[in-house]
Amino acid sequence: MAFKHVNKGVKRVDAYEKVTGKAKFGADLEFANMLYAKVLRTEYPHAKILKIETSEAEKMPGVKGVFTAKDIPNNLFGVIVQDQQVLAEDKVVLAGDGVAMVVAESEAEAAAALEKIEVDYEELEGVFDPLEARKEGALKLHPEKEDNQVIHHPLRKGDVEKGFAEADVVLEREYTTQFIEHSYLEPEAVVVVPNEDNHLVSVYGSIQNPYATRNAVSAVLEVELADVRVIQNHIGGSFGGKDEVVSAMAARAAVMAIATGRPVKMVNSREESFTESYKRHPYHLTYKIGATKEGKLTAMEIEAVADSGGYACQTPFVTWRSVVQATGPYEVENVKTDTYGYYTNNPYTGAMRGYGSPQVIFAQESLMDELAGELGLEPVELRKRNMYSQGSVTASGQKLDRHTVSLNEVMDKAMEAIDYKNKYEEYSKEQSGDKKKGIGLSISFRGCSLGAEAIDAAASVIQINKDGSVAVYSGLAENGQGLKTIFSQMAAEVLGIPMSEVEFKELDTSFTPDSGSTVASRATLIGGNAVKDAAEKLKQRIMTFAQDKYELDAEVMELKDGFLYDGQGNRLATFADLTGEMGNTGILMSAYGWYKSPPISWDEEKGCGNPYFTYVYGCQIAEVEVDTGTGELSVINMAAAHDVGRAINPENVKGQIYGGVMMGLGYGIMEELELRDGVIQGTNFHDYMIPTIKDMPDIKPVIVENPDPDGPFGAKSIGEPTLELGSAAIANAVAHASGKRIRSLPLNLERVLIGRALHKGGK
Amino acid sequence: MVEYQLLRAHSLDELLEILDQRENVQLLAGGTDLMVDLHHQDQKFDKIDYLLDITAVDELKGIQLGDKKGEIGALTTHAELVSNPEIKEKLPFIAAAASSIGSTQIRNRATIGGNLANAAACADSFSPLIALGAEVVLRSKGGARRVLLEDFVEWPYQTIIKPDEVLEKIVFAMPQGEYYSSYQKIGRRKALSISRISLTLLAEVENGRVKKAQVASGAATPFPVPFRKVNDYLNGKSFAEIDPIEAGNIAADEMVGITGERWSTPYKRPALGKLVERAVEDLLEEAGYNG
Ligand SMILES: Cc1cc2nc3c(=O)[nH]c(=O)nc-3n(C[C@H](O)[C@H](O)[C@H](O)COP(=O)(O)OP(=O)(O)OC[C@H]3O[C@@H](n4cnc5c(N)ncnc54)[C@H](O)[C@@H]3O)c2cc1C
């Protein structure tokens, strides 16, 4: 099928306003009579609040109000578990918990007043390691709970004892991963306007998930959802990071906006953002794997322990994705997996691009290379003997037969793109000198969209105006990933109009229907289907009208390039005239689109079922040079092959690949949020290292397309898969180059040279 | 909040006059260290009354390399050091060090004088200049004094500059005859990277022998020092007598002798040893010795 707009690298619809600086971000917003607010955050990771003295602060110039937990109607919120405090009430559980806030005529006045607030604390002992937090008798951090466990997901298949008995080789390995900062370019920002257009509060800002933020604000204010309006602005990166932290900010600003009757703006500095925002979960992973000498896997036993920090946040779902994907894309008869999350007094952890997959992939794909070494097999060979193919059954018992299982294809294409075989052979030979090259790969399968986490449905609205211009609304949000462009392409494709006729509108929760969160790489797949649905409904209406008007069969006529054709190449009408006429005849020229995902299932007790209705497959290969004399590591080349079903916009897909590979590289070799007893050491980018353009390898993106029966135009997901594979590929390449296996991220100078990390002040 | 008044000097005389007349003056060159510290409300600024912008003082600019002597004005930016043809040709290790600093934007603003006066342990300008045996010229209204760069820093972020002095320029004797150099830096990434260790080796050679070697490191010790034991090891030796690995070991021991065992020593010891070993290998290779 030849497409007109879809499957083409069309220009981003929001490119012009962004490159010309016209795009307004949260911090750019100004409202008449606006106030500014700041939050006082604790430095203690665990302490009782004895007293908060605000009277001095209240007297400071410009101050319009000082607020503490007692001013918050309902102080607890959370998407999954309602345990997160808007402002700490009796106890702070992490260094960064807000304890009080000030609203004033200027930001400087608010900041000055913060310094006058006095808080008496009684410091409490803290727990900073989930392995400690899980021990019997460990200090309980949330007294109302039975213990520190946030969640436990088991998965059982076959009999692992039997499986290990059948194995010729059994390996047991431990891997660890680190805390990661999202590092979005734009720190959090919101403005809350009270009593605007018949809403109690309108929330503007840098918001990833407008509906989740609306839920949180309405829950905190104890008002109806209809009272709260959330309007998303341009967002300077999110990567899963602008959910709960922004919801808390919005709820705080809303309390102050209502109290003062004036718009309230809050913008985090980078330091505030580091201190307050949630992070990617560090994991402690224990893997035991058995295989026959022929390289057939017989059993896997896996335990993954995630650090949830002070709050539950997204830990229950993050660790759920881990339990589904922990074995990697391999057929194993006998599997026993347990994933856990525990409260600690560390910064809390939540959604971040990958969402429970980067950690397990690092472990499991490192392990596959270790096992290959043990068996004397090449890494590719071991994988090929065990990986999923059409009709394979996963660890949770799901048969993969609804879509194309393309592991073999992505692997072969990635290998070809980087000349893997020759390089593997060459670098396997003895290399002289300190600088050694190596090449390593990793593969994954990834469940698309939410899976059995929650109801998975989305809506859209399309409106055809009387002049033929088309407005598209979606309940899912642009996060910078290109959603507006993709949805516009889909609408233009179905309606047969030029892209220039399509206007994508900002998300406004009082207008567009709740479509859940823009997470889990679900926007193109679920939201795209909803856009397509609305467009098809309208097209149907148009063709029915045309059929009557021209007395031609709807099947033979065609909408193309903004014209109606008779099927013989003759134009019958312009899209604008035709739809304008329809509107004047009294035909509704708007339609809602709706899409609900195919059925899925999950048995939480046994850990089995069909957790996702489709999967994507990817392979990344890293070529590295390791300086074995200094520990310096250069990633020279990377190939990334991803099956996206269908690339709605191939240039956008490449953009996702470049960005995801770089984020994965940072995760793999340099990023690490350093904590000392729960306190972040260094809250800006001079301490927290992210890769620069000079660290960027030559990246070869390979788009693999096997259209999915359930995807719009066959499209699936790309956002997260691009990030999850890099660290394992790099670790495998480093081991190939240097002969040294590193089982902890990141692969920094010290780990590469001496095999362990060193910490300031440590021994 | 740090409160101060901003002043600007247009000539060296005016600058020295202000320093003489007023107290609690902090000089502002490229601002790439200073503005960051100010942003953090660093306590060291509690006593600052004036910020004195010296970037318009032409007398502090310029690079002059003669046959015997060379000087670099304090306001010379790292970008100027990278692009100056004479530096590139005669003192390539200085260009190499400058090009490893920060990013394009930082190098365009940041000055060599600011790098020295700020005196961070990891500052990259020290090791090449110490290897050169450079001196700094510190000028006040009353006159100027010259101090060996290796005696300039008392402790990290603390120099011997007096409140009424400005670092005017860096002066040094040009290396003579046949000489070779090597600059190396280890960082955590490829740009905008603070040195974990940096190293300069400069050696004058004659008839297959090291006549005068100077090895200096940055970030290996709390403040930069020449590695005298390595220098002693190399000085006077014929190429055949030199073992690069041994030179590396001597340097590593010397470093630990200065710093004691610190949290970072398990990494820095082998890494510094390796850099010295490589620098010595570079020297032998460039001098045309092939063992
Ligand atoms: C992003 C970033 C990356 C960086 N990367 C590196 C790096 O890789 N390597 C490195 O070594 N440094 C690095 N730096 C630090 C900094 O850029 C350098 O130290 C720079 O050379 C400082 O020069 P400046 O002109 O900006 O000094 P300023 O910030 O203007 O001044 C620094 C200090 O020196 C004093 N001072 C300045 N000039 C004089 C003078 N003539 N006489 C007396 N006192 C004076 C000032 O009062 C102040 O105390 C980096 C900084 C940033 C922000």
mmCIF file of C-alpha atoms and ligand atoms in Angstrom, chain A residues 686, chain B residues 15 25-37 44-45 51-52 54-55 60 74-78 97-98 100-103 106-107 109-120 122-126 138 152 159 161 165-169 183 185 189 191-195, ligand 1:
data_model
loop_
_atom_site.group_PDB
_atom_site.id
_atom_site.type_symbol
_atom_site.label_atom_id
_atom_site.label_comp_id
_atom_site.label_asym_id
_atom_site.label_seq_id
_atom_site.Cartn_x
_atom_site.Cartn_y
_atom_site.Cartn_z
ATOM 1 C CA HIS A 686 28.767 19.737 36.848
ATOM 2 C CA LEU B 15 43.092 48.610 37.972
ATOM 3 C CA VAL B 25 37.700 43.658 45.752
ATOM 4 C CA GLN B 26 37.248 40.482 43.739
ATOM 5 C CA LEU B 27 38.591 40.461 40.194
ATOM 6 C CA LEU B 28 36.394 39.289 37.379
ATOM 7 C CA ALA B 29 38.021 37.913 34.232
ATOM 8 C CA GLY B 30 36.090 35.360 32.135
ATOM 9 C CA GLY B 31 33.834 34.684 35.078
ATOM 10 C CA THR B 32 33.617 30.973 34.363
ATOM 11 C CA ASP B 33 34.706 30.089 37.883
ATOM 12 C CA LEU B 34 33.550 33.209 39.636
ATOM 13 C CA MET B 35 29.994 33.378 38.333
ATOM 14 C CA VAL B 36 29.417 29.729 39.172
ATOM 15 C CA ASP B 37 30.612 30.306 42.742
ATOM 16 C CA LYS B 44 33.952 33.119 50.527
ATOM 17 C CA PHE B 45 32.062 36.064 49.020
ATOM 18 C CA LEU B 51 33.521 42.971 41.720
ATOM 19 C CA LEU B 52 36.115 44.490 39.419
ATOM 20 C CA ILE B 54 39.305 43.534 34.309
ATOM 21 C CA THR B 55 38.449 42.248 30.834
ATOM 22 C CA LEU B 60 46.943 41.886 30.567
ATOM 23 C CA ALA B 74 46.753 36.739 32.299
ATOM 24 C CA LEU B 75 43.689 37.582 30.228
ATOM 25 C CA THR B 76 44.663 35.279 27.385
ATOM 26 C CA THR B 77 41.785 32.915 26.777
ATOM 27 C CA HIS B 78 42.190 29.193 26.336
ATOM 28 C CA ALA B 97 46.055 21.542 27.717
ATOM 29 C CA ALA B 98 44.009 24.562 26.659
ATOM 30 C CA SER B 100 41.099 20.018 26.765
ATOM 31 C CA ILE B 101 39.434 22.659 28.913
ATOM 32 C CA GLY B 102 35.658 22.866 29.104
ATOM 33 C CA SER B 103 33.854 23.423 25.837
ATOM 34 C CA ILE B 106 34.113 28.088 28.060
ATOM 35 C CA ARG B 107 37.400 28.311 26.164
ATOM 36 C CA ARG B 109 35.675 33.238 27.777
ATOM 37 C CA ALA B 110 37.865 31.562 30.319
ATOM 38 C CA THR B 111 41.360 32.951 30.859
ATOM 39 C CA ILE B 112 44.625 31.340 31.817
ATOM 40 C CA GLY B 113 45.058 33.885 34.621
ATOM 41 C CA GLY B 114 41.666 32.986 36.055
ATOM 42 C CA ASN B 115 42.528 29.321 35.859
ATOM 43 C CA LEU B 116 45.705 29.859 37.887
ATOM 44 C CA ALA B 117 44.273 32.387 40.332
ATOM 45 C CA ASN B 118 41.284 30.180 41.053
ATOM 46 C CA ALA B 119 43.782 27.415 41.878
ATOM 47 C CA ALA B 120 41.542 24.370 41.731
ATOM 48 C CA CYS B 122 42.129 19.994 38.811
ATOM 49 C CA ALA B 123 42.965 23.199 36.905
ATOM 50 C CA ASP B 124 44.518 22.181 33.626
ATOM 51 C CA SER B 125 46.905 25.096 33.044
ATOM 52 C CA PHE B 126 49.247 24.289 35.893
ATOM 53 C CA LEU B 138 52.055 39.681 40.502
ATOM 54 C CA PHE B 152 52.078 30.135 43.887
ATOM 55 C CA THR B 159 47.177 31.408 46.381
ATOM 56 C CA ILE B 161 48.179 36.768 45.705
ATOM 57 C CA GLU B 165 47.781 42.468 43.510
ATOM 58 C CA VAL B 166 46.754 41.319 40.107
ATOM 59 C CA LEU B 167 48.222 38.381 38.256
ATOM 60 C CA GLU B 168 49.640 40.266 35.287
ATOM 61 C CA LYS B 169 51.291 37.609 33.208
ATOM 62 C CA TYR B 183 50.274 16.396 27.549
ATOM 63 C CA LYS B 185 44.384 14.181 30.521
ATOM 64 C CA ARG B 189 33.800 12.266 29.354
ATOM 65 C CA ALA B 191 34.172 17.383 26.682
ATOM 66 C CA LEU B 192 33.244 19.561 29.636
ATOM 67 C CA SER B 193 35.235 17.228 31.726
ATOM 68 C CA ILE B 194 37.098 17.958 34.890
ATOM 69 C CA SER B 195 40.501 16.292 35.005
HETATM 70 C C1 LIG C 1 31.428 24.298 32.272
HETATM 71 C C2 LIG C 1 32.815 24.550 32.768
HETATM 72 C C3 LIG C 1 33.830 23.693 32.384
HETATM 73 C C4 LIG C 1 35.126 23.917 32.829
HETATM 74 N N1 LIG C 1 36.105 23.065 32.436
HETATM 75 C C5 LIG C 1 37.369 23.237 32.893
HETATM 76 C C6 LIG C 1 38.412 22.346 32.518
HETATM 77 O O1 LIG C 1 38.203 21.401 31.756
HETATM 78 N N2 LIG C 1 39.638 22.553 33.019
HETATM 79 C C7 LIG C 1 39.903 23.604 33.862
HETATM 80 O O2 LIG C 1 41.051 23.741 34.274
HETATM 81 N N3 LIG C 1 38.943 24.460 34.230
HETATM 82 C C8 LIG C 1 37.684 24.305 33.769
HETATM 83 N N4 LIG C 1 36.689 25.166 34.161
HETATM 84 C C9 LIG C 1 36.991 26.216 35.116
HETATM 85 C C10 LIG C 1 37.280 27.601 34.510
HETATM 86 O O3 LIG C 1 36.706 27.734 33.247
HETATM 87 C C11 LIG C 1 38.766 27.892 34.402
HETATM 88 O O4 LIG C 1 39.370 27.774 35.640
HETATM 89 C C12 LIG C 1 39.014 29.267 33.793
HETATM 90 O O5 LIG C 1 40.293 29.302 33.245
HETATM 91 C C13 LIG C 1 38.845 30.392 34.783
HETATM 92 O O6 LIG C 1 39.112 31.607 34.108
HETATM 93 P P1 LIG C 1 38.137 32.853 34.136
HETATM 94 O O7 LIG C 1 38.767 33.894 33.303
HETATM 95 O O8 LIG C 1 36.764 32.466 33.764
HETATM 96 O O9 LIG C 1 38.205 33.212 35.679
HETATM 97 P P2 LIG C 1 37.164 33.978 36.623
HETATM 98 O O10 LIG C 1 36.014 33.103 36.917
HETATM 99 O O11 LIG C 1 36.878 35.317 36.085
HETATM 100 O O12 LIG C 1 38.063 34.111 37.905
HETATM 101 C C14 LIG C 1 38.463 33.009 38.666
HETATM 102 C C15 LIG C 1 39.195 33.482 39.913
HETATM 103 O O13 LIG C 1 40.431 34.067 39.566
HETATM 104 C C16 LIG C 1 40.494 35.421 39.980
HETATM 105 N N5 LIG C 1 41.198 36.120 38.913
HETATM 106 C C17 LIG C 1 40.873 36.097 37.589
HETATM 107 N N6 LIG C 1 41.802 36.750 36.876
HETATM 108 C C18 LIG C 1 42.718 37.210 37.764
HETATM 109 C C19 LIG C 1 43.937 37.962 37.642
HETATM 110 N N7 LIG C 1 44.398 38.360 36.461
HETATM 111 N N8 LIG C 1 44.625 38.244 38.780
HETATM 112 C C20 LIG C 1 44.186 37.821 39.974
HETATM 113 N N9 LIG C 1 43.068 37.107 40.150
HETATM 114 C C21 LIG C 1 42.335 36.809 39.062
HETATM 115 C C22 LIG C 1 39.067 35.835 40.188
HETATM 116 O O14 LIG C 1 38.951 36.866 41.136
HETATM 117 C C23 LIG C 1 38.455 34.542 40.676
HETATM 118 O O15 LIG C 1 38.724 34.350 42.042
HETATM 119 C C24 LIG C 1 35.398 24.979 33.695
HETATM 120 C C25 LIG C 1 34.358 25.844 34.083
HETATM 121 C C26 LIG C 1 33.079 25.627 33.622
HETATM 122 C C27 LIG C 1 31.986 26.559 34.042
#
